[in-house]
PDB file of C-alpha atoms in Angstrom:
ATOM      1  CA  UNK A  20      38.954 -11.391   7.913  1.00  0.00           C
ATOM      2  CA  UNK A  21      37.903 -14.306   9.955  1.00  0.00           C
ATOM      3  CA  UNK A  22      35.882 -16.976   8.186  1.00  0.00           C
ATOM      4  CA  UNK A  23      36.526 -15.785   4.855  1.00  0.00           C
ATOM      5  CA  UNK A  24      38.329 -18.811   3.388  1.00  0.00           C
ATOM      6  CA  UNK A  25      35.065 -21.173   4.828  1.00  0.00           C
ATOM      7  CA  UNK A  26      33.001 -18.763   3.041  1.00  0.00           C
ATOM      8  CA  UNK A  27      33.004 -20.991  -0.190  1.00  0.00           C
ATOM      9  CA  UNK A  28      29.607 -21.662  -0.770  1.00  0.00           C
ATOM     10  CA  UNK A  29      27.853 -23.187  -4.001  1.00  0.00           C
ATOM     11  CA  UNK A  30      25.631 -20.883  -5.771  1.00  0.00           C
ATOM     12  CA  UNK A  31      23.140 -20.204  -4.367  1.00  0.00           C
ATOM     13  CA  UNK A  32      20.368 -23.233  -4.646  1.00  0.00           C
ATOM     14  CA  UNK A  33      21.524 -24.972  -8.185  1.00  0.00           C
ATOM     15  CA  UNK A  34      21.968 -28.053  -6.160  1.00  0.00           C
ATOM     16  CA  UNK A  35      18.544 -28.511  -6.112  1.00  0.00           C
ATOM     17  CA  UNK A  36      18.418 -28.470  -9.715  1.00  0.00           C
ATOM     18  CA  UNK A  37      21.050 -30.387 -11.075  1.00  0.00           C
ATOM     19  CA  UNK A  38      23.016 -27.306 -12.751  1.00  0.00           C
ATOM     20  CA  UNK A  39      26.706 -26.176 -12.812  1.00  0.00           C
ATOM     21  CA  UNK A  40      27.618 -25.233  -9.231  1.00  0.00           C
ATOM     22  CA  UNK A  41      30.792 -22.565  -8.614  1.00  0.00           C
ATOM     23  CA  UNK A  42      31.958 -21.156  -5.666  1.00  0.00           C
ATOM     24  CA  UNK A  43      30.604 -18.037  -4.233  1.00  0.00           C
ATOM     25  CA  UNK A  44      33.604 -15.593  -3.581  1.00  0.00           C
ATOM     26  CA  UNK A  45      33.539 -12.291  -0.977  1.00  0.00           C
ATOM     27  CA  UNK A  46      33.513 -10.304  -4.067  1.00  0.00           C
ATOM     28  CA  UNK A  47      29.849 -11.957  -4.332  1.00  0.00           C
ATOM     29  CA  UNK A  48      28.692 -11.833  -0.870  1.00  0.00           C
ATOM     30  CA  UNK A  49      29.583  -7.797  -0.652  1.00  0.00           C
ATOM     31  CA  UNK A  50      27.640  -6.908  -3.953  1.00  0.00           C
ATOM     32  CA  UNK A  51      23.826  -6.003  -4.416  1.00  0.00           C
ATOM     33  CA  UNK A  52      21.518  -5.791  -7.564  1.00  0.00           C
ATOM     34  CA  UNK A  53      18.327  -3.538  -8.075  1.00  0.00           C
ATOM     35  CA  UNK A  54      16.146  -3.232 -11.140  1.00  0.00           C
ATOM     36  CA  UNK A  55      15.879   0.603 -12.307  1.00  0.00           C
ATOM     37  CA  UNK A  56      14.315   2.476 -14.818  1.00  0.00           C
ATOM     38  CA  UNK A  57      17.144   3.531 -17.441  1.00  0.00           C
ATOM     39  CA  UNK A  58      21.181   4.959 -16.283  1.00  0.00           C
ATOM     40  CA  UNK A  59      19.736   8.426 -15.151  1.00  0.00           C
ATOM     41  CA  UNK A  60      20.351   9.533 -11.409  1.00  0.00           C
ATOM     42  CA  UNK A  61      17.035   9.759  -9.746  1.00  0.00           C
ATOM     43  CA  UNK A  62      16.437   6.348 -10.646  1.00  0.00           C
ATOM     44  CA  UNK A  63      19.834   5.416  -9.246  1.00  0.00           C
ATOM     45  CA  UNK A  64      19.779   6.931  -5.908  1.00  0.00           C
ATOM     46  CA  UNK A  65      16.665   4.438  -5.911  1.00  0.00           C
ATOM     47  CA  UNK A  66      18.923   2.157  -6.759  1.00  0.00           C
ATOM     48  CA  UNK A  67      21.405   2.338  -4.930  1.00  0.00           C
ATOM     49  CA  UNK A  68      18.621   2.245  -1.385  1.00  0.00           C
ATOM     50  CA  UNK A  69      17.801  -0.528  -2.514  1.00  0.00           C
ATOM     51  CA  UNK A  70      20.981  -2.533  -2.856  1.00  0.00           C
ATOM     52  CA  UNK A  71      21.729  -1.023   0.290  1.00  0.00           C
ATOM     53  CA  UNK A  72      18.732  -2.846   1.908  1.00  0.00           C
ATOM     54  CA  UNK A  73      19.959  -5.694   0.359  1.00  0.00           C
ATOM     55  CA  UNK A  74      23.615  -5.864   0.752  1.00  0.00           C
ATOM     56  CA  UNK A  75      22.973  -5.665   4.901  1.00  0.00           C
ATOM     57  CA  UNK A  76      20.702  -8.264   5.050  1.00  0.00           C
ATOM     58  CA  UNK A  77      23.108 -10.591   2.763  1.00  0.00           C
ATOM     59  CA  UNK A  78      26.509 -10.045   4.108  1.00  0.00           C
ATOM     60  CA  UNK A  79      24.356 -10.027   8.005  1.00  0.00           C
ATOM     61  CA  UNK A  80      21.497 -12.908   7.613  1.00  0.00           C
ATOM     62  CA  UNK A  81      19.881 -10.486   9.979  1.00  0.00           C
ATOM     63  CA  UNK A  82      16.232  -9.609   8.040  1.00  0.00           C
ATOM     64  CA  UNK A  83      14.918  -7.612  10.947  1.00  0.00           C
ATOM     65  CA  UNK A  84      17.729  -4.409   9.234  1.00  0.00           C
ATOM     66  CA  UNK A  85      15.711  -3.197   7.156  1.00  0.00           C
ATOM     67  CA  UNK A  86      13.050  -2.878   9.923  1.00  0.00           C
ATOM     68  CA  UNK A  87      15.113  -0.675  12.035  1.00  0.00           C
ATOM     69  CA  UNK A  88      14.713   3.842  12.237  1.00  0.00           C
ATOM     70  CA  UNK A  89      18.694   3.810  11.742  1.00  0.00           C
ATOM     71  CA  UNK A  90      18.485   2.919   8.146  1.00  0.00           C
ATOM     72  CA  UNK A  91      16.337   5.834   7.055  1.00  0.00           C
ATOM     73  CA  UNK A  92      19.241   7.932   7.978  1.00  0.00           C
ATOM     74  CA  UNK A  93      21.534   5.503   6.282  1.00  0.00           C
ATOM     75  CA  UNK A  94      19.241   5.535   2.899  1.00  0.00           C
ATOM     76  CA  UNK A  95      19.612   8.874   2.653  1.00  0.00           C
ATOM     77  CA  UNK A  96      23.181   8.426   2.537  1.00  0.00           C
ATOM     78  CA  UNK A  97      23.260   5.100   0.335  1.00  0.00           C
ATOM     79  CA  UNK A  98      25.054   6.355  -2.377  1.00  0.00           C
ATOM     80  CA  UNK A  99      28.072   7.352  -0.335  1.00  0.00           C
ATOM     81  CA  UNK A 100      28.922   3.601   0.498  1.00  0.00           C
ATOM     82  CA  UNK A 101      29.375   2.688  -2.696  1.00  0.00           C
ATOM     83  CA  UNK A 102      32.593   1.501  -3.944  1.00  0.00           C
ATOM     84  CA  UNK A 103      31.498   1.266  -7.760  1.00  0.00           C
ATOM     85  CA  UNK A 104      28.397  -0.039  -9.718  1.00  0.00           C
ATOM     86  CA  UNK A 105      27.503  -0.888 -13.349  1.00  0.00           C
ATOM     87  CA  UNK A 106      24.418  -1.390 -15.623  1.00  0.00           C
ATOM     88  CA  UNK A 107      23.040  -4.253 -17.393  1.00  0.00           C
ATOM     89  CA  UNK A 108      20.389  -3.674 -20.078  1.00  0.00           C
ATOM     90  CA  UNK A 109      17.729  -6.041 -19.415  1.00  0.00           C
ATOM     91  CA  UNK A 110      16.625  -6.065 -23.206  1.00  0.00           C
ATOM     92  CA  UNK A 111      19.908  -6.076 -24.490  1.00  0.00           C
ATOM     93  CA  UNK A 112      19.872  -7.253 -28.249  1.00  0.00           C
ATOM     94  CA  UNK A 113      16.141  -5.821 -28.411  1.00  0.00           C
ATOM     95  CA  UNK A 114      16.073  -3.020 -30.368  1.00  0.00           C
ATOM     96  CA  UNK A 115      14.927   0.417 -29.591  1.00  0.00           C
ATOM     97  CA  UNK A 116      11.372   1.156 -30.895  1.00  0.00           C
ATOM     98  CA  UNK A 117       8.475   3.697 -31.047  1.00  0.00           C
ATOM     99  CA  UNK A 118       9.634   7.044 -28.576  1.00  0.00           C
ATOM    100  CA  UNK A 119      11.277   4.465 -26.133  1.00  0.00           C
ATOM    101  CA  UNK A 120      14.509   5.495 -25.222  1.00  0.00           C
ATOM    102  CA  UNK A 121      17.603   3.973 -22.852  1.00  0.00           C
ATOM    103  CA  UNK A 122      16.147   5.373 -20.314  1.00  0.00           C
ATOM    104  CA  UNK A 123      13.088   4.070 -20.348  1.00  0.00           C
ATOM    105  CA  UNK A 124      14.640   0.581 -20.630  1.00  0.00           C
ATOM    106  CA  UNK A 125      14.768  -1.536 -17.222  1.00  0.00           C
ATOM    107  CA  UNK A 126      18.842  -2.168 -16.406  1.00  0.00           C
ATOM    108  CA  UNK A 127      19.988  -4.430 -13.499  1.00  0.00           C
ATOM    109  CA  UNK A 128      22.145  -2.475 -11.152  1.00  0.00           C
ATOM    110  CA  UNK A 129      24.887  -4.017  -9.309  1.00  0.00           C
ATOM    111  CA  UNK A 130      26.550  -2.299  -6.719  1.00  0.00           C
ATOM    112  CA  UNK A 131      29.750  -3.442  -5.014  1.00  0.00           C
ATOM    113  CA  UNK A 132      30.904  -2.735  -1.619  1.00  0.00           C
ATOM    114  CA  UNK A 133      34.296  -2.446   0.508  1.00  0.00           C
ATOM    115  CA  UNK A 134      33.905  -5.283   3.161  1.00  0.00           C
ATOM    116  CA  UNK A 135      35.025  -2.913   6.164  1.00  0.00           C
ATOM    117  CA  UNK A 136      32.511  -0.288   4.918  1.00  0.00           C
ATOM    118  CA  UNK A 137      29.102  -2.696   5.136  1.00  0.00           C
ATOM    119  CA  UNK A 138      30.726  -4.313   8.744  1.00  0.00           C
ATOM    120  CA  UNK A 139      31.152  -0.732  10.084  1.00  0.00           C
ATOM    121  CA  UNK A 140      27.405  -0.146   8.637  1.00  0.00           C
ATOM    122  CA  UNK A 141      26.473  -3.609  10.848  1.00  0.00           C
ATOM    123  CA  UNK A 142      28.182  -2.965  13.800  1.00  0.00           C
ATOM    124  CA  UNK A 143      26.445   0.758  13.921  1.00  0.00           C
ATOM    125  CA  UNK A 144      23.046  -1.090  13.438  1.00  0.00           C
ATOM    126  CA  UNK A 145      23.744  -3.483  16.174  1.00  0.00           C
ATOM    127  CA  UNK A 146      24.662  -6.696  13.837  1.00  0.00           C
ATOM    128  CA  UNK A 147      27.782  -8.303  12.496  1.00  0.00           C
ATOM    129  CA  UNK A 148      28.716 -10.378   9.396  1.00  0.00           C
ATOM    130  CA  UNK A 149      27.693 -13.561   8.820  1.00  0.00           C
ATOM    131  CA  UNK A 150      30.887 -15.512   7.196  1.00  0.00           C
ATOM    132  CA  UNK A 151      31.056 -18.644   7.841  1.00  0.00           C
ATOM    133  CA  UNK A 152      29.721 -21.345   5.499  1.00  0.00           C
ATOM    134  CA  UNK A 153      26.016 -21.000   5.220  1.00  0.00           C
ATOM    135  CA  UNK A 154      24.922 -24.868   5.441  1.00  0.00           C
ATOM    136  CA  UNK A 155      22.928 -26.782   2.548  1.00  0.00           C
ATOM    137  CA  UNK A 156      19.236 -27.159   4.165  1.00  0.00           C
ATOM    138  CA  UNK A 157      17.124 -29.933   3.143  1.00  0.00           C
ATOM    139  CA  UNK A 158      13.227 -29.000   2.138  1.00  0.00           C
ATOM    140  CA  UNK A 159      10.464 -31.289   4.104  1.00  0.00           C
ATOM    141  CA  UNK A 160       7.573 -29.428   2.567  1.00  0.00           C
ATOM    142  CA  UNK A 161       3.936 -30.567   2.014  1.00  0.00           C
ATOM    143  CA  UNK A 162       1.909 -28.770  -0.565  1.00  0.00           C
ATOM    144  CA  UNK A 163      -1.897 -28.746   0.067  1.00  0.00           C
ATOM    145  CA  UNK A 164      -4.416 -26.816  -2.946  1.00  0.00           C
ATOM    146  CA  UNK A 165      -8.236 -28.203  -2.507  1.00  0.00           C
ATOM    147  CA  UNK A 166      -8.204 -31.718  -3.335  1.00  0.00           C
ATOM    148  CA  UNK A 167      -4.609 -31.409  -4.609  1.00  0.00           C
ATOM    149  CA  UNK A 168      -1.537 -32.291  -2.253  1.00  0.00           C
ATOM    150  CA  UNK A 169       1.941 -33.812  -2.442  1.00  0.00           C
ATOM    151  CA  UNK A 170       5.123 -33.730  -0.510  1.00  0.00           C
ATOM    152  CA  UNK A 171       7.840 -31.818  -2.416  1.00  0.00           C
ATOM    153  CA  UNK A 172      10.627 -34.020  -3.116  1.00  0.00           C
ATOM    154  CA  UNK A 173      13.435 -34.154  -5.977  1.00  0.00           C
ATOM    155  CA  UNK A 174      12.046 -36.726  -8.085  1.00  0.00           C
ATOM    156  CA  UNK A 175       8.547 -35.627  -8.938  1.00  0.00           C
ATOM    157  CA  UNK A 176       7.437 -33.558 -11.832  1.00  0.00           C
ATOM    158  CA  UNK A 177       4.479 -32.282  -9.620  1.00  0.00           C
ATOM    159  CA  UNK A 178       6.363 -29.949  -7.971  1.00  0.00           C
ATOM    160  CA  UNK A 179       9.147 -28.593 -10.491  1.00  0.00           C
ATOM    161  CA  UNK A 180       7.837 -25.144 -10.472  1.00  0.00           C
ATOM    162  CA  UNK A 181       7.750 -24.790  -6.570  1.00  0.00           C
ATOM    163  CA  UNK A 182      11.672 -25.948  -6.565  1.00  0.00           C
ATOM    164  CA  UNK A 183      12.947 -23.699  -9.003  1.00  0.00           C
ATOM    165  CA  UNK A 184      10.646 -20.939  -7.139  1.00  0.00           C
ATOM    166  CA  UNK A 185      12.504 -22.123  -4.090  1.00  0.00           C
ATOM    167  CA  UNK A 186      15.940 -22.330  -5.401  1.00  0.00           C
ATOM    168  CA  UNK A 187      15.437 -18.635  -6.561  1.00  0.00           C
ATOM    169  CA  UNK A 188      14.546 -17.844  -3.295  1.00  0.00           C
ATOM    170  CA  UNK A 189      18.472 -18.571  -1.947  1.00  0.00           C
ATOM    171  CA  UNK A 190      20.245 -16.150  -4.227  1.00  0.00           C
ATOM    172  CA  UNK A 191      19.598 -13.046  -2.591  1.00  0.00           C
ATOM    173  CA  UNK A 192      21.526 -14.542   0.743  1.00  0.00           C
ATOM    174  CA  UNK A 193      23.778 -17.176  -0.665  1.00  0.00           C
ATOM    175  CA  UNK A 194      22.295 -19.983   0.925  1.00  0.00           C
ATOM    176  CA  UNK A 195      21.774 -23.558  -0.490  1.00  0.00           C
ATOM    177  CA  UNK A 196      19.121 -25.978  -0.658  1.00  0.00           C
ATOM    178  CA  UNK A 197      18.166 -29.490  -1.403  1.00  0.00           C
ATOM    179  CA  UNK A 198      15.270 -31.865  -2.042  1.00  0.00           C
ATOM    180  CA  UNK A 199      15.293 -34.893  -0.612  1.00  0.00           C
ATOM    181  CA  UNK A 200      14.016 -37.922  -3.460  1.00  0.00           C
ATOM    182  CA  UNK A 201      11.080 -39.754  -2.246  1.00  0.00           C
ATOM    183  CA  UNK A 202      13.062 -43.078  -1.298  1.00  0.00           C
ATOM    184  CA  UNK A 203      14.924 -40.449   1.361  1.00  0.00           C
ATOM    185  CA  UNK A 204      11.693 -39.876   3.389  1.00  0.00           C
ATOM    186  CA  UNK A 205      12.400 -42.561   5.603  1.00  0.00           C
ATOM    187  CA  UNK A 206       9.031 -43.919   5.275  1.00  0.00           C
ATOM    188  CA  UNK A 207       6.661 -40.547   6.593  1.00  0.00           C
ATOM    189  CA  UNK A 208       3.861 -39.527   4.528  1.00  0.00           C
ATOM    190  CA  UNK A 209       2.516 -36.170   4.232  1.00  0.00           C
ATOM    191  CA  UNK A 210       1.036 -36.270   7.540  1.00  0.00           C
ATOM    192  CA  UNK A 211       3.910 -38.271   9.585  1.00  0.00           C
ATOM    193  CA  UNK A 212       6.446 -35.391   8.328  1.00  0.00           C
ATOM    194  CA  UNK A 213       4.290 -32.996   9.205  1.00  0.00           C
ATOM    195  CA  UNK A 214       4.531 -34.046  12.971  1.00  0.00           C
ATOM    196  CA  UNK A 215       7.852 -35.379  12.800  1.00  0.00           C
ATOM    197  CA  UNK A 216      10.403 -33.796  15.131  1.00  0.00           C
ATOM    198  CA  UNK A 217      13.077 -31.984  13.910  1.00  0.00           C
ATOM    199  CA  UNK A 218      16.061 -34.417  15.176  1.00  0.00           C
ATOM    200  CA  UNK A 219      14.382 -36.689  13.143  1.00  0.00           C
ATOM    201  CA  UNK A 220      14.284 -34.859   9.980  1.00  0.00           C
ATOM    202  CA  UNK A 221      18.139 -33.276  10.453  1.00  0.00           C
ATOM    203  CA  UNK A 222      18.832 -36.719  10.463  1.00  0.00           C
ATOM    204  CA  UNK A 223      17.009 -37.242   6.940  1.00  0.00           C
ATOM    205  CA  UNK A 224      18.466 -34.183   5.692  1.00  0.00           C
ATOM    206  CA  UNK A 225      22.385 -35.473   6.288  1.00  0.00           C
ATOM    207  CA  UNK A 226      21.237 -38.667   3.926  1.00  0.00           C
ATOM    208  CA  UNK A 227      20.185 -36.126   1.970  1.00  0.00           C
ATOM    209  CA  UNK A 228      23.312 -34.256   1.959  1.00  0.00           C
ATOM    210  CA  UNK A 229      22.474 -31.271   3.539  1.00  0.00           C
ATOM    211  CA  UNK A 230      23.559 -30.102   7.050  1.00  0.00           C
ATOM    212  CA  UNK A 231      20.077 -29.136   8.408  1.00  0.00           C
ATOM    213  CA  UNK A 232      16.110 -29.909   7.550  1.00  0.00           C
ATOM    214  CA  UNK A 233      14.007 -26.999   7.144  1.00  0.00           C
ATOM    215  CA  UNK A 234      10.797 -28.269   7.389  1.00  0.00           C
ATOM    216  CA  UNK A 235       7.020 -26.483   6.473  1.00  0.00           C
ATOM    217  CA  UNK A 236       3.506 -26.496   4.812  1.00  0.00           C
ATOM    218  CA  UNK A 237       2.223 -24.303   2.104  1.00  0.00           C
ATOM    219  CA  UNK A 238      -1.620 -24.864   2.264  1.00  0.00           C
ATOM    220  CA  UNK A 239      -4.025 -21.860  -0.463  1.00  0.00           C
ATOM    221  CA  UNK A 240      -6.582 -20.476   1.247  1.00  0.00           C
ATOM    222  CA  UNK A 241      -9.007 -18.674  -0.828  1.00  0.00           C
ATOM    223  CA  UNK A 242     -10.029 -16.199   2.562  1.00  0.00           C
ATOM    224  CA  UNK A 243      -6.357 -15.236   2.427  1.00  0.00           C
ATOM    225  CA  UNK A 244      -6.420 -14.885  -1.484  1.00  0.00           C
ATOM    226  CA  UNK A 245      -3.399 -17.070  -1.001  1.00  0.00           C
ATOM    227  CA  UNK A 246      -1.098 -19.424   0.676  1.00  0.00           C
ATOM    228  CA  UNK A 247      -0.422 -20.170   4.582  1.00  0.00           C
ATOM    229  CA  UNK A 248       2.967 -21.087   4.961  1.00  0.00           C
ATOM    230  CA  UNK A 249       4.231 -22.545   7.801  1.00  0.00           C
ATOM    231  CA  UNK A 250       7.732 -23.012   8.737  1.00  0.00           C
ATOM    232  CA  UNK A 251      10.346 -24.422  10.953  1.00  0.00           C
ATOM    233  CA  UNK A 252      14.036 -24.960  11.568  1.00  0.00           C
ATOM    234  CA  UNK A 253      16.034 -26.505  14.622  1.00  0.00           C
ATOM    235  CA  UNK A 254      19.265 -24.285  15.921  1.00  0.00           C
ATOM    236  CA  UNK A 255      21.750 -24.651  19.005  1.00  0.00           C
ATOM    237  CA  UNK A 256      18.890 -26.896  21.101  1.00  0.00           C
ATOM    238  CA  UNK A 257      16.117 -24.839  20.325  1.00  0.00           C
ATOM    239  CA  UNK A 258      12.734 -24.848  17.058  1.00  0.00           C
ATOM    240  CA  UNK A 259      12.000 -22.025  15.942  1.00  0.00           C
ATOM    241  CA  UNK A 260       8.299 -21.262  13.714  1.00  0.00           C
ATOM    242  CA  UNK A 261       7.542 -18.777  11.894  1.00  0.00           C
ATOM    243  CA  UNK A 262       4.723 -17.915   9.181  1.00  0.00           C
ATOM    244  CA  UNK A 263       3.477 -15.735   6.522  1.00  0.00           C
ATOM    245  CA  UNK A 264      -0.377 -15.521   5.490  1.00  0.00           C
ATOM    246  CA  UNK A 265      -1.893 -14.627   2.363  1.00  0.00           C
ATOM    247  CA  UNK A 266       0.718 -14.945   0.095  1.00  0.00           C
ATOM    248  CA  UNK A 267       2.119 -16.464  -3.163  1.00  0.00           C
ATOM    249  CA  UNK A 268       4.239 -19.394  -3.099  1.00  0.00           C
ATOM    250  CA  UNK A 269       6.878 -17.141  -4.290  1.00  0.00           C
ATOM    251  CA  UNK A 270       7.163 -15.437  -1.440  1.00  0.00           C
ATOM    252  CA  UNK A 271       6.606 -17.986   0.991  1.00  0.00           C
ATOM    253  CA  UNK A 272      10.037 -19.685   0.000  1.00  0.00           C
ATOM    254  CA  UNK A 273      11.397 -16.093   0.404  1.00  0.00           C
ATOM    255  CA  UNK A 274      10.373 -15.766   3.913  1.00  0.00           C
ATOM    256  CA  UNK A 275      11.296 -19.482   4.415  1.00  0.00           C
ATOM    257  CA  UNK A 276      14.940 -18.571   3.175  1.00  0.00           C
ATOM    258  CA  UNK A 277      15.030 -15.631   5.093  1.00  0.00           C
ATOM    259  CA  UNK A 278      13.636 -17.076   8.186  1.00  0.00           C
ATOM    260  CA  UNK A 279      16.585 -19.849   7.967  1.00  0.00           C
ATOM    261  CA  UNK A 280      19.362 -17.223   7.075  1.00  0.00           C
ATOM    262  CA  UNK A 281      18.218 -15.549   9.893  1.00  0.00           C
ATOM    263  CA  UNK A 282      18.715 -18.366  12.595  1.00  0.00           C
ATOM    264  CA  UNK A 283      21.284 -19.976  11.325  1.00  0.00           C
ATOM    265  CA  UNK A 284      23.583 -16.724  11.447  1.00  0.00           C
ATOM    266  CA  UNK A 285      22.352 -16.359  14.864  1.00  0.00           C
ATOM    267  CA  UNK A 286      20.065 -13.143  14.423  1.00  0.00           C
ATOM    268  CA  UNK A 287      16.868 -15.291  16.117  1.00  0.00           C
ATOM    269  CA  UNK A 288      13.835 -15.414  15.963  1.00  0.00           C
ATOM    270  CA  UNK A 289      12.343 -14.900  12.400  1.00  0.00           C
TER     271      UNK A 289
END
């Protein structure tokens, strides 16, 4: 399969954080996890829809899938493309208590996939794998709550929580980010990388280590009952922005991710 031995990616994001780093394998990239209620079978065909969902968006980089009126058809059929799956009690070493039983207990399900199956799957929903190495990105974010604001860099406590939110963000796509450290700003302030251009920042983001700058703005907004998140990323000559409104910062490094994943594999616009 073509691009399969580039396909050796670190895992997912732990860059960012300093932790143990091992290579992602096609095993990995063809596999899916859901949360479900207990082992029974209703909750697995739920399941199983879901990792479905998942798996095509992964193995793709292609977000709008899930969108499409093919895949309720394909839902309904999820748990015929599954090469195996297995459980994971989520309170294992807890002890069963009161009328609780295993079933009531939430298990990670992981479902694995044969590689021809999920391409055939693609290529009937108009998309194709994405296998080539997924590039490290380098975050240029600014962070802006009330009085509060900072630019998100490697080196300050300020903004731990918002990089490990962000580094969880990558797992679900195998992608890989970085923070620059304050010295590797080259100078700009919150306002300067704000309007910086993106040939600039790529250029950052190589001192950085990373292959591409993804660059954004999370500012709350209490008439959104949340953030505004602005984002954008430079591909094959062209930037692309995209947004999300009203939400937590969680998600706003989700749709960042995805937005990326989604250019970068050459799916468009976000």
């Amino acid at each position: 399969m073509p691009g399969i031995s580039r396909f050796a990616v670190g895992l997912v994001g732990l860059l960012c954080l300093g932790l143990p780093v091992r290579a992602a394998t096609i095993a990995e990239l063809y596999q899916a996890q859901a949360i479900v209620t207990g082992t029974g079978e209703a909750n697995r065909e739920i399941g199983f829809k879901d990792c479905l969902d998942k798996v095509l968006v992964k193995v793709s980089g292609d977000q709008r899938l899930t969108q499409k009126t093919e895949m309720l058809a394909l839902r309904d059929k999820a748990a015929d493309f599954v090469q195996s799956f297995r459980y994971h009690d989520r309170l294992e070493g807890i002890p069963i208590h009161d009328e609780q039983g295993t079933h009531d207990r939430p298990h990670d399900l992981t479902c694995l996939y044969k590689p021809a199956v999920i391409d055939k799957l693609l290529a009937q929903l108009g998309s194709r794998a994405w296998l080539g190495e997924r590039p490290p990105i380098a975050v240029f974010m600014t962070a802006e709550q009330g009085s509060r604001h900072f630019v998100l860099t490697a080196d300050e406590d300020l903004g731990k929580t918002m990089r490990e939110s962000f580094a969880n963000a990558t797992s679900p796509l195998l992608m890989r980010i970085v923070f620059p450290k304050a010295s590797q700003l080259g100078g700009l302030d919150e306002r300067a990388l704000a309007a910086a251009d993106m040939a600039k920042l790529d250029k950052l983001a190589k001192k950085a280590g990373a292959a591409r700058a993804l660059a954004g703005s999370i500012v709350w907004s209490d008439k959104e009952l949340g953030w505004i998140a602005d984002w954008r990323l430079a591909d094959r000559g062209r930037t692309y922005r995209w947004q999300a409104r009203g939400v937590s910062f969680d998600e706003a490094f989700r749709v960042a991710i995805r937005g990326a994943a989604q250019i970068l594999s050459g799916h468009g616009q976000p």
